[in-house]
Amino acid sequence: MEYDLIIIGGGIGGLLSAYRARELYPDWRIGLFERGAALEKRICPISNGRAAGCMHCSNCAIIEGLAGAGAFTNGRFVKTTAYGGCLSQYLGDKKTLLYIEEVDKILIRCGATTKSYAPAEDIKTECARYHLQLKQAVVKHFGTDGNYIIMQNLIEYLYSRIDIHINEVVHNIDPVSHRIITAKGEYCGEKLIIAVGRVGAKWFEGWCHQHNIEAENSRVDIGVRIELPRSVWAHISDRIYEPKICYTTGKYEDICSTFCFNDGGYVVGENSNGVMTVNGFAFAAEHKKSDNSNFALLSTTIFTQPFQNPLDYLKHLIQLGNMLSGSGVLVQRFGDLCHGRRSTEERITANPVRPTLAAVAGDLSLCLPKRQLDNIVETIYALNNIAPGTADASTLLYGVEAKYYSIKPHFLNNDFEIAPGIYALGDGSGVTRSLAQAGAMGLYVAERL
């Protein structure tokens, strides 16, 4: 089957590239291929009571399928170039922000809220007193419930305008003939866009190596997800919603950062490339919120030559945690960690902070390297200065949380072309790490075809 444009990956980057391509090239035949299920079919067996724990489905409904890994996230839309990707390194700050604003307009047409949270200089100043760097941005919170509706409306708009192939795994792409091979057939596209997201990072890395497309990746973020009473961070999250804070540790001078803050949220496990990691989400509707908030606390590790396998290293650490928890997620009280003792089910049951995820009580020091764990503990005490109670003994730490940085191919040009007529975009390209920048990159690439 012949297409003018084939898009591989149905996350926000792929969806918005299809949206803009359809607007600009009305005569083109466009096909979008997604290895996962349709959005309405993405139902985790745990969420509907069919399973007590992860069944390691071939396609994880939480992170794979139409709308991508962002479908069931907190729905956080960040208007900044300070974090969430490095798109501005290619386009510049002004142009990147213009494209982010264009994404916002499209999402508003699909039902997104117009409410936003403004930066707060007084909070930034308070953070600086304790050597904490608050990264400021205008933030919109769609919520997991609101984000689902937005993505559903965007997908429904596209269904009648392009060919959408779901549950169709792309096995290979010929960079010369542009022929793609799937489990169901072969297709050919005049232009190809690869937008496989972080969940497709390992596949994309293998494909680049196979076809001698130069790429690099030396960074991983390793850490835990912290859960504590909602009231501890309410004075900050009520005003700016997303406290994105970086701290340089005194012991190793490493960077430790907060990430993915969920006010009144829930902790969730997810099957990522065959291993169980931990994440979090939050609803926008107040009656759906929990009594807790959660956020990731990640220590950045940058490798040097000759090591070239950061994804394998990260997977190995996660597998250690999975081994200790019986293929699940570990949880430990901060007080137990600091006293060098394993948390037990009895300690977790008696803990004042009630876990929102049924995780296995254990000892994170048995799977996280000492350096990263030292960084995490030191940063928790630093954060306690601006949010007293963060370093309380009852604070829960879930692990292992990890953020993959996809390999970044060497682009032929600023159109993000990696081979003649083949483009890479979104989180899978190593350029973006957010809904806003992935969507912006999708629009930009479609315009440059």
CSV table of C-alpha atoms in Angstrom, one decimal:
chain,number,residue,atom,x,y,z
A,1,MET,CA,0.0,0.0,0.0
A,2,GLU,CA,1.4,3.4,-1.0
A,3,TYR,CA,1.2,6.5,1.1
A,4,ASP,CA,2.5,10.0,0.6
A,5,LEU,CA,3.3,10.1,4.4
A,6,ILE,CA,3.6,7.4,6.9
A,7,ILE,CA,3.8,8.3,10.6
A,8,ILE,CA,5.0,5.6,13.0
A,9,GLY,CA,3.8,6.2,16.5
A,10,GLY,CA,0.5,7.5,17.8
A,11,GLY,CA,1.6,9.8,20.7
A,12,ILE,CA,1.0,13.5,20.7
A,13,GLY,CA,4.0,14.1,18.4
A,14,GLY,CA,2.7,11.7,15.8
A,15,LEU,CA,-0.9,12.9,16.1
A,16,LEU,CA,-0.1,16.5,15.7
A,17,SER,CA,2.2,15.9,12.8
A,18,ALA,CA,-0.7,14.1,11.2
A,19,TYR,CA,-3.1,17.0,12.1
A,20,ARG,CA,-0.8,19.6,10.5
A,21,ALA,CA,0.1,17.5,7.5
A,22,ARG,CA,-3.6,17.0,6.7
A,23,GLU,CA,-4.2,20.7,6.9
A,24,LEU,CA,-1.3,21.6,4.6
A,25,TYR,CA,-1.4,18.7,2.1
A,26,PRO,CA,-5.1,17.9,1.5
A,27,ASP,CA,-4.4,15.6,-1.4
A,28,TRP,CA,-1.9,13.5,0.4
A,29,ARG,CA,-2.6,9.9,1.5
A,30,ILE,CA,-1.5,9.7,5.2
A,31,GLY,CA,-1.1,6.5,7.2
A,32,LEU,CA,-0.4,6.4,11.0
A,33,PHE,CA,0.8,3.2,12.6
A,34,GLU,CA,0.5,2.5,16.3
A,35,ARG,CA,1.6,-0.8,17.9
A,36,GLY,CA,-0.8,-0.4,20.8
A,37,ALA,CA,-4.6,-0.3,21.0
A,38,ALA,CA,-7.2,2.3,20.4
A,39,LEU,CA,-7.5,4.8,23.2
A,40,GLU,CA,-10.9,3.5,24.4
A,41,LYS,CA,-9.4,-0.1,24.4
A,42,ARG,CA,-6.4,0.8,26.6
A,43,ILE,CA,-7.6,-0.8,29.8
A,44,CYS,CA,-5.1,-2.1,32.3
A,45,PRO,CA,-6.2,-5.4,33.9
A,46,ILE,CA,-5.4,-4.0,37.3
A,47,SER,CA,-7.7,-0.9,36.9
A,48,ASN,CA,-10.8,-3.0,36.1
A,49,GLY,CA,-10.1,-5.6,38.8
A,50,ARG,CA,-9.1,-8.4,36.5
A,51,ALA,CA,-5.7,-8.7,38.0
A,52,ALA,CA,-4.1,-7.9,41.4
A,53,GLY,CA,-0.7,-7.1,39.9
A,54,CYS,CA,1.0,-6.5,36.6
A,55,MET,CA,0.4,-9.3,34.1
A,56,HIS,CA,3.2,-8.1,31.8
A,57,CYS,CA,0.9,-7.7,28.8
A,58,SER,CA,2.7,-7.7,25.4
A,59,ASN,CA,1.5,-4.1,25.0
A,60,CYS,CA,1.2,-2.1,28.3
A,61,ALA,CA,-2.2,-0.3,28.2
A,62,ILE,CA,-0.8,2.4,30.5
A,63,ILE,CA,2.1,3.5,28.2
A,64,GLU,CA,1.3,2.1,24.7
A,65,GLY,CA,-1.5,2.8,22.3
A,66,LEU,CA,-3.1,5.8,20.6
A,67,ALA,CA,-2.3,9.0,22.5
A,68,GLY,CA,1.0,7.4,23.6
A,69,ALA,CA,2.5,7.3,27.1
A,70,GLY,CA,1.0,10.7,27.8
A,71,ALA,CA,-2.6,9.5,27.6
A,72,PHE,CA,-2.9,8.5,31.3
A,73,THR,CA,-0.4,11.0,32.8
A,74,ASN,CA,-1.1,14.0,34.9
A,75,GLY,CA,-1.9,16.0,31.7
A,76,ARG,CA,0.7,18.7,32.5
A,77,PHE,CA,1.3,21.2,29.7
A,78,VAL,CA,4.3,23.4,30.3
A,79,LYS,CA,5.0,26.5,28.3
A,80,THR,CA,8.7,26.9,28.6
A,81,THR,CA,12.0,26.0,27.0
A,82,ALA,CA,13.7,25.7,30.4
A,83,TYR,CA,12.8,22.1,30.7
A,84,GLY,CA,10.7,19.4,28.9
A,85,GLY,CA,13.2,19.0,26.1
A,86,CYS,CA,15.9,20.8,24.1
A,87,LEU,CA,13.8,21.8,21.0
A,88,SER,CA,15.0,25.4,21.4
A,89,GLN,CA,18.6,24.3,20.7
A,90,TYR,CA,17.4,23.7,17.1
A,91,LEU,CA,14.7,26.3,16.7
A,92,GLY,CA,15.6,29.0,19.2
A,93,ASP,CA,13.5,30.0,22.3
A,94,LYS,CA,11.1,32.3,20.4
A,95,LYS,CA,10.2,29.9,17.6
A,96,THR,CA,9.8,27.0,20.1
A,97,LEU,CA,7.4,29.0,22.3
A,98,LEU,CA,5.4,30.0,19.2
A,99,TYR,CA,4.9,26.4,18.3
A,100,ILE,CA,4.0,25.5,21.9
A,101,GLU,CA,1.4,28.2,21.8
A,102,GLU,CA,0.0,26.7,18.6
A,103,VAL,CA,-0.2,23.3,20.2
A,104,ASP,CA,-2.1,24.9,23.1
A,105,LYS,CA,-4.6,26.4,20.7
A,106,ILE,CA,-5.2,23.1,19.0
A,107,LEU,CA,-5.7,21.3,22.3
A,108,ILE,CA,-8.1,24.0,23.5
A,109,ARG,CA,-10.2,23.3,20.4
A,110,CYS,CA,-10.2,19.7,21.5
A,111,GLY,CA,-11.4,20.6,25.0
A,112,ALA,CA,-8.4,21.7,27.0
A,113,THR,CA,-8.8,24.1,29.8
A,114,THR,CA,-7.7,27.8,29.4
A,115,LYS,CA,-6.7,28.0,33.1
A,116,SER,CA,-3.0,28.2,33.8
A,117,TYR,CA,-0.6,28.6,36.8
A,118,ALA,CA,1.8,31.6,36.7
A,119,PRO,CA,5.4,31.6,37.9
A,120,ALA,CA,5.9,32.9,41.5
A,121,GLU,CA,9.1,34.8,42.2
A,122,ASP,CA,8.7,34.6,46.0
A,123,ILE,CA,8.7,30.8,45.9
A,124,LYS,CA,11.8,30.9,43.6
A,125,THR,CA,13.5,33.2,46.1
A,126,GLU,CA,12.7,30.9,49.0
A,127,CYS,CA,14.1,27.9,47.1
A,128,ALA,CA,17.3,29.8,46.4
A,129,ARG,CA,17.9,30.3,50.2
A,130,TYR,CA,18.5,26.6,50.4
A,131,HIS,CA,20.4,26.2,47.1
A,132,LEU,CA,17.3,24.8,45.4
A,133,GLN,CA,16.7,26.0,41.8
A,134,LEU,CA,13.1,26.4,40.9
A,135,LYS,CA,12.5,26.3,37.1
A,136,GLN,CA,9.7,28.7,36.4
A,137,ALA,CA,7.1,28.2,33.7
A,138,VAL,CA,3.4,28.9,32.8
A,139,VAL,CA,1.8,25.5,33.6
A,140,LYS,CA,-1.6,24.1,32.6
A,141,HIS,CA,-3.0,21.0,34.3
A,142,PHE,CA,-5.4,19.0,32.2
A,143,GLY,CA,-5.6,16.1,34.7
A,144,THR,CA,-5.7,12.5,33.7
A,145,ASP,CA,-9.4,12.7,33.2
A,146,GLY,CA,-9.2,15.9,31.1
A,147,ASN,CA,-6.2,14.7,29.1
A,148,TYR,CA,-8.1,11.6,28.1
A,149,ILE,CA,-11.0,13.7,26.6
A,150,ILE,CA,-8.6,16.0,24.8
A,151,MET,CA,-6.8,13.1,23.2
A,152,GLN,CA,-10.0,11.3,22.3
A,153,ASN,CA,-11.3,14.4,20.5
A,154,LEU,CA,-8.1,14.8,18.6
A,155,ILE,CA,-8.1,11.2,17.5
A,156,GLU,CA,-11.7,11.3,16.5
A,157,TYR,CA,-11.0,14.3,14.3
A,158,LEU,CA,-8.2,12.4,12.6
A,159,TYR,CA,-10.0,9.1,12.2
A,160,SER,CA,-12.1,10.4,9.3
A,161,ARG,CA,-9.2,12.2,7.6
A,162,ILE,CA,-6.2,9.7,7.6
A,163,ASP,CA,-5.7,5.9,7.8
A,164,ILE,CA,-5.0,4.9,11.4
A,165,HIS,CA,-3.6,1.4,11.8
A,166,ILE,CA,-3.8,0.2,15.5
A,167,ASN,CA,-2.3,-3.0,17.0
A,168,GLU,CA,0.2,-3.0,14.1
A,169,VAL,CA,3.8,-3.5,15.1
A,170,VAL,CA,6.4,-2.1,12.7
A,171,HIS,CA,9.3,-4.6,12.5
A,172,ASN,CA,11.6,-2.8,10.1
A,173,ILE,CA,12.0,0.3,7.9
A,174,ASP,CA,14.1,0.3,4.8
A,175,PRO,CA,15.8,3.8,4.9
A,176,VAL,CA,16.3,3.7,1.1
A,177,SER,CA,13.0,2.4,-0.4
A,178,HIS,CA,10.9,3.8,2.6
A,179,ARG,CA,9.2,0.4,2.8
A,180,ILE,CA,8.0,-0.6,6.2
A,181,ILE,CA,7.3,-4.2,7.2
A,182,THR,CA,4.7,-4.9,9.9
A,183,ALA,CA,3.1,-8.1,11.2
A,184,LYS,CA,0.1,-7.5,8.9
A,185,GLY,CA,1.8,-6.4,5.6
A,186,GLU,CA,4.1,-4.1,3.8
A,187,TYR,CA,3.7,-0.4,3.1
A,188,CYS,CA,5.6,2.3,1.4
A,189,GLY,CA,5.7,6.1,2.0
A,190,GLU,CA,7.2,8.9,0.0
A,191,LYS,CA,7.9,10.5,3.4
A,192,LEU,CA,8.3,8.8,6.8
A,193,ILE,CA,8.1,10.2,10.3
A,194,ILE,CA,9.3,8.1,13.2
A,195,ALA,CA,7.6,9.2,16.5
A,196,VAL,CA,7.9,6.1,18.6
A,197,GLY,CA,8.2,7.8,22.0
A,198,ARG,CA,10.4,6.7,24.9
A,199,VAL,CA,8.7,3.3,25.0
A,200,GLY,CA,10.1,2.7,21.5
A,201,ALA,CA,13.6,4.0,22.4
A,202,LYS,CA,15.2,0.6,22.4
A,203,TRP,CA,13.7,-0.4,19.1
A,204,PHE,CA,14.8,3.0,17.6
A,205,GLU,CA,18.3,2.6,18.9
A,206,GLY,CA,18.6,-0.9,17.3
A,207,TRP,CA,17.2,0.4,14.0
A,208,CYS,CA,19.7,3.3,13.9
A,209,HIS,CA,22.6,1.0,14.6
A,210,GLN,CA,21.4,-1.5,12.0
A,211,HIS,CA,21.3,1.1,9.3
A,212,ASN,CA,24.5,3.0,10.4
A,213,ILE,CA,22.6,6.2,11.4
A,214,GLU,CA,24.8,7.9,14.0
A,215,ALA,CA,23.3,8.6,17.3
A,216,GLU,CA,24.3,9.2,20.9
A,217,ASN,CA,22.9,8.9,24.4
A,218,SER,CA,24.9,9.1,27.6
A,219,ARG,CA,22.3,10.1,30.2
A,220,VAL,CA,19.9,8.4,32.5
A,221,ASP,CA,17.8,9.6,35.5
A,222,ILE,CA,17.5,7.1,38.4
A,223,GLY,CA,15.5,7.5,41.5
A,224,VAL,CA,12.2,7.0,43.4
A,225,ARG,CA,8.7,8.3,43.5
A,226,ILE,CA,7.9,10.1,46.7
A,227,GLU,CA,4.4,10.0,48.3
A,228,LEU,CA,3.4,12.2,51.3
A,229,PRO,CA,0.4,14.0,52.6
A,230,ARG,CA,-1.1,16.5,50.2
A,231,SER,CA,-0.9,19.3,52.7
A,232,VAL,CA,2.9,19.2,52.8
A,233,TRP,CA,3.3,20.8,49.4
A,234,ALA,CA,-0.1,22.5,49.1
A,235,HIS,CA,1.3,26.0,49.8
A,236,ILE,CA,3.5,25.6,46.6
A,237,SER,CA,1.4,23.4,44.3
A,238,ASP,CA,-1.7,25.5,44.8
A,239,ARG,CA,0.1,28.4,43.3
A,240,ILE,CA,2.4,27.0,40.6
A,241,TYR,CA,1.2,23.4,40.4
A,242,GLU,CA,4.5,22.1,39.1
A,243,PRO,CA,7.4,22.6,41.5
A,244,LYS,CA,10.2,21.6,39.1
A,245,ILE,CA,13.2,21.9,41.4
A,246,CYS,CA,16.9,21.1,40.8
A,247,TYR,CA,19.5,20.6,43.5
A,248,THR,CA,23.3,20.1,43.3
A,249,THR,CA,24.3,17.7,46.0
A,250,GLY,CA,27.1,18.6,48.3
A,251,LYS,CA,28.6,15.2,48.5
A,252,TYR,CA,29.1,14.4,44.8
A,253,GLU,CA,28.0,17.6,43.1
A,254,ASP,CA,25.4,15.7,41.1
A,255,ILE,CA,22.1,17.1,39.9
A,256,CYS,CA,19.0,15.8,41.6
A,257,SER,CA,15.6,17.0,40.3
A,258,THR,CA,11.9,16.7,41.1
A,259,PHE,CA,9.7,15.6,38.2
A,260,CYS,CA,6.1,14.9,37.5
A,261,PHE,CA,4.4,16.4,40.5
A,262,ASN,CA,0.9,15.1,41.2
A,263,ASP,CA,-1.2,17.1,43.6
A,264,GLY,CA,-3.8,14.8,45.2
A,265,GLY,CA,-2.5,12.1,42.9
A,266,TYR,CA,-2.0,8.4,42.8
A,267,VAL,CA,1.1,6.2,42.4
A,268,VAL,CA,1.0,3.6,39.6
A,269,GLY,CA,3.2,0.8,38.3
A,270,GLU,CA,3.8,0.5,34.6
A,271,ASN,CA,5.4,-2.1,32.3
A,272,SER,CA,8.2,-0.3,30.5
A,273,ASN,CA,10.1,-2.4,27.9
A,274,GLY,CA,9.4,-5.6,29.9
A,275,VAL,CA,10.3,-4.3,33.4
A,276,MET,CA,8.1,-2.7,36.1
A,277,THR,CA,8.8,0.9,36.9
A,278,VAL,CA,6.7,3.4,38.9
A,279,ASN,CA,5.0,6.6,37.9
A,280,GLY,CA,2.2,8.8,39.1
A,281,PHE,CA,-0.9,10.7,37.9
A,282,ALA,CA,-3.7,13.0,39.2
A,283,PHE,CA,-7.2,13.8,38.2
A,284,ALA,CA,-8.4,17.4,37.6
A,285,ALA,CA,-11.7,16.9,39.3
A,286,GLU,CA,-11.4,17.6,43.0
A,287,HIS,CA,-13.7,14.7,44.1
A,288,LYS,CA,-11.3,12.2,42.4
A,289,LYS,CA,-8.2,13.4,44.2
A,290,SER,CA,-6.5,11.4,47.0
A,291,ASP,CA,-5.2,12.7,50.3
A,292,ASN,CA,-1.6,12.4,49.1
A,293,SER,CA,0.6,14.0,46.6
A,294,ASN,CA,3.5,12.3,44.8
A,295,PHE,CA,6.5,13.3,42.6
A,296,ALA,CA,9.6,11.7,41.2
A,297,LEU,CA,13.0,12.5,42.6
A,298,LEU,CA,15.7,11.6,40.1
A,299,SER,CA,19.5,11.6,40.2
A,300,THR,CA,21.1,12.4,36.8
A,301,THR,CA,23.9,10.1,35.7
A,302,ILE,CA,26.0,11.0,32.6
A,303,PHE,CA,28.3,8.3,31.4
A,304,THR,CA,31.6,8.7,29.6
A,305,GLN,CA,33.4,6.7,27.0
A,306,PRO,CA,33.8,3.8,26.5
A,307,PHE,CA,30.4,2.9,28.0
A,308,GLN,CA,27.6,3.2,25.4
A,309,ASN,CA,24.7,1.3,26.9
A,310,PRO,CA,22.8,3.5,29.4
A,311,LEU,CA,19.4,2.0,28.6
A,312,ASP,CA,20.8,-1.5,29.5
A,313,TYR,CA,22.3,-0.2,32.7
A,314,LEU,CA,19.0,1.4,33.7
A,315,LYS,CA,17.1,-1.8,32.8
A,316,HIS,CA,19.5,-3.8,35.0
A,317,LEU,CA,18.8,-1.6,38.0
A,318,ILE,CA,15.1,-1.8,37.5
A,319,GLN,CA,15.3,-5.6,37.2
A,320,LEU,CA,17.0,-5.8,40.6
A,321,GLY,CA,14.1,-4.0,42.1
A,322,ASN,CA,11.7,-6.3,40.3
A,323,MET,CA,13.6,-9.3,41.5
A,324,LEU,CA,13.3,-8.2,45.1
A,325,SER,CA,9.6,-7.4,44.8
A,326,GLY,CA,8.5,-10.5,42.8
A,327,SER,CA,8.1,-8.6,39.5
A,328,GLY,CA,6.4,-5.6,41.2
A,329,VAL,CA,7.3,-2.2,42.7
A,330,LEU,CA,9.1,-1.7,46.1
A,331,VAL,CA,8.0,0.7,48.7
A,332,GLN,CA,10.0,1.9,51.8
A,333,ARG,CA,9.4,4.4,54.5
A,334,PHE,CA,12.0,7.2,54.5
A,335,GLY,CA,12.6,6.6,58.2
A,336,ASP,CA,13.4,3.0,57.6
A,337,LEU,CA,15.8,3.9,54.7
A,338,CYS,CA,17.6,6.4,56.9
A,339,HIS,CA,18.0,3.8,59.7
A,340,GLY,CA,19.3,1.2,57.4
A,341,ARG,CA,16.4,-1.2,57.8
A,342,ARG,CA,14.0,-2.9,55.5
A,343,SER,CA,10.3,-1.8,55.6
A,344,THR,CA,7.9,-4.5,56.4
A,345,GLU,CA,4.2,-4.9,55.6
A,346,GLU,CA,3.5,-4.3,59.3
A,347,ARG,CA,5.4,-1.0,59.2
A,348,ILE,CA,3.6,0.1,56.0
A,349,THR,CA,0.2,-0.9,57.4
A,350,ALA,CA,0.9,1.2,60.5
A,351,ASN,CA,2.3,4.1,58.6
A,352,PRO,CA,0.4,7.4,58.8
A,353,VAL,CA,0.8,8.0,55.1
A,354,ARG,CA,-1.4,5.4,53.3
A,355,PRO,CA,0.1,4.2,50.0
A,356,THR,CA,-2.1,4.6,46.9
A,357,LEU,CA,-0.3,1.7,45.2
A,358,ALA,CA,-0.2,-1.8,46.5
A,359,ALA,CA,3.6,-2.2,46.4
A,360,VAL,CA,5.9,-4.6,48.1
A,361,ALA,CA,7.5,-3.5,51.3
A,362,GLY,CA,11.3,-3.7,51.0
A,363,ASP,CA,14.7,-2.1,51.0
A,364,LEU,CA,15.6,0.2,48.1
A,365,SER,CA,19.3,0.2,49.1
A,366,LEU,CA,19.5,-3.3,47.7
A,367,CYS,CA,18.8,-2.2,44.2
A,368,LEU,CA,19.7,1.5,43.9
A,369,PRO,CA,23.5,2.4,43.7
A,370,LYS,CA,24.9,4.1,46.8
A,371,ARG,CA,25.7,7.3,44.9
A,372,GLN,CA,22.2,7.8,43.6
A,373,LEU,CA,20.7,6.9,46.9
A,374,ASP,CA,22.9,9.3,48.8
A,375,ASN,CA,21.9,12.0,46.4
A,376,ILE,CA,18.2,11.3,46.9
A,377,VAL,CA,18.4,11.3,50.7
A,378,GLU,CA,20.4,14.6,50.7
A,379,THR,CA,17.9,16.2,48.3
A,380,ILE,CA,14.9,15.2,50.5
A,381,TYR,CA,16.4,17.0,53.4
A,382,ALA,CA,17.0,20.0,51.3
A,383,LEU,CA,13.4,20.0,50.1
A,384,ASN,CA,12.3,19.7,53.7
A,385,ASN,CA,13.4,23.4,54.1
A,386,ILE,CA,10.7,24.7,51.8
A,387,ALA,CA,8.1,22.0,52.4
A,388,PRO,CA,8.5,20.8,56.1
A,389,GLY,CA,7.3,17.2,56.4
A,390,THR,CA,9.0,16.0,53.2
A,391,ALA,CA,11.7,14.4,55.3
A,392,ASP,CA,9.3,12.9,57.8
A,393,ALA,CA,9.9,9.2,58.7
A,394,SER,CA,6.4,8.4,57.3
A,395,THR,CA,7.2,9.6,53.7
A,396,LEU,CA,7.0,6.8,51.3
A,397,LEU,CA,9.6,6.0,48.6
A,398,TYR,CA,8.7,3.8,45.6
A,399,GLY,CA,11.2,2.3,43.3
A,400,VAL,CA,12.7,2.1,40.9
A,401,GLU,CA,11.6,5.2,39.0
A,402,ALA,CA,13.7,5.9,36.0
A,403,LYS,CA,13.5,8.2,33.0
A,404,TYR,CA,14.9,6.9,29.7
A,405,TYR,CA,16.6,9.4,27.5
A,406,SER,CA,16.1,8.1,24.0
A,407,ILE,CA,19.1,8.1,21.7
A,408,LYS,CA,19.5,11.4,19.8
A,409,PRO,CA,20.3,10.7,16.1
A,410,HIS,CA,22.6,13.0,14.2
A,411,PHE,CA,20.1,15.0,12.1
A,412,LEU,CA,21.0,15.9,8.6
A,413,ASN,CA,19.5,19.3,9.0
A,414,ASN,CA,17.2,21.4,11.3
A,415,ASP,CA,14.2,19.8,9.7
A,416,PHE,CA,15.1,16.7,11.9
A,417,GLU,CA,15.7,14.5,8.8
A,418,ILE,CA,17.8,11.4,9.8
A,419,ALA,CA,17.9,9.9,6.3
A,420,PRO,CA,16.6,11.3,3.0
A,421,GLY,CA,12.8,11.7,3.4
A,422,ILE,CA,12.8,10.1,6.9
A,423,TYR,CA,12.3,12.3,10.0
A,424,ALA,CA,12.4,11.6,13.8
A,425,LEU,CA,10.5,13.6,16.3
A,426,GLY,CA,9.1,13.6,19.9
A,427,ASP,CA,10.5,11.9,23.0
A,428,GLY,CA,11.7,9.0,20.8
A,429,SER,CA,14.1,11.3,19.0
A,430,GLY,CA,15.8,12.3,22.2
A,431,VAL,CA,14.9,16.0,21.6
A,432,THR,CA,11.7,16.4,23.7
A,433,ARG,CA,10.5,15.2,27.1
A,434,SER,CA,7.0,16.8,27.4
A,435,LEU,CA,3.6,17.0,25.8
A,436,ALA,CA,4.2,20.6,24.9
A,437,GLN,CA,7.5,20.2,23.1
A,438,ALA,CA,6.7,16.8,21.5
A,439,GLY,CA,3.5,18.4,20.1
A,440,ALA,CA,5.4,21.5,18.9
A,441,MET,CA,8.0,19.3,17.2
A,442,GLY,CA,5.2,17.4,15.5
A,443,LEU,CA,3.8,20.6,14.0
A,444,TYR,CA,7.2,21.9,12.9
A,445,VAL,CA,8.3,18.7,11.1
A,446,ALA,CA,5.0,18.4,9.3
A,447,GLU,CA,5.4,22.0,8.0
A,448,ARG,CA,9.0,21.2,6.8
A,449,LEU,CA,8.1,18.1,4.8
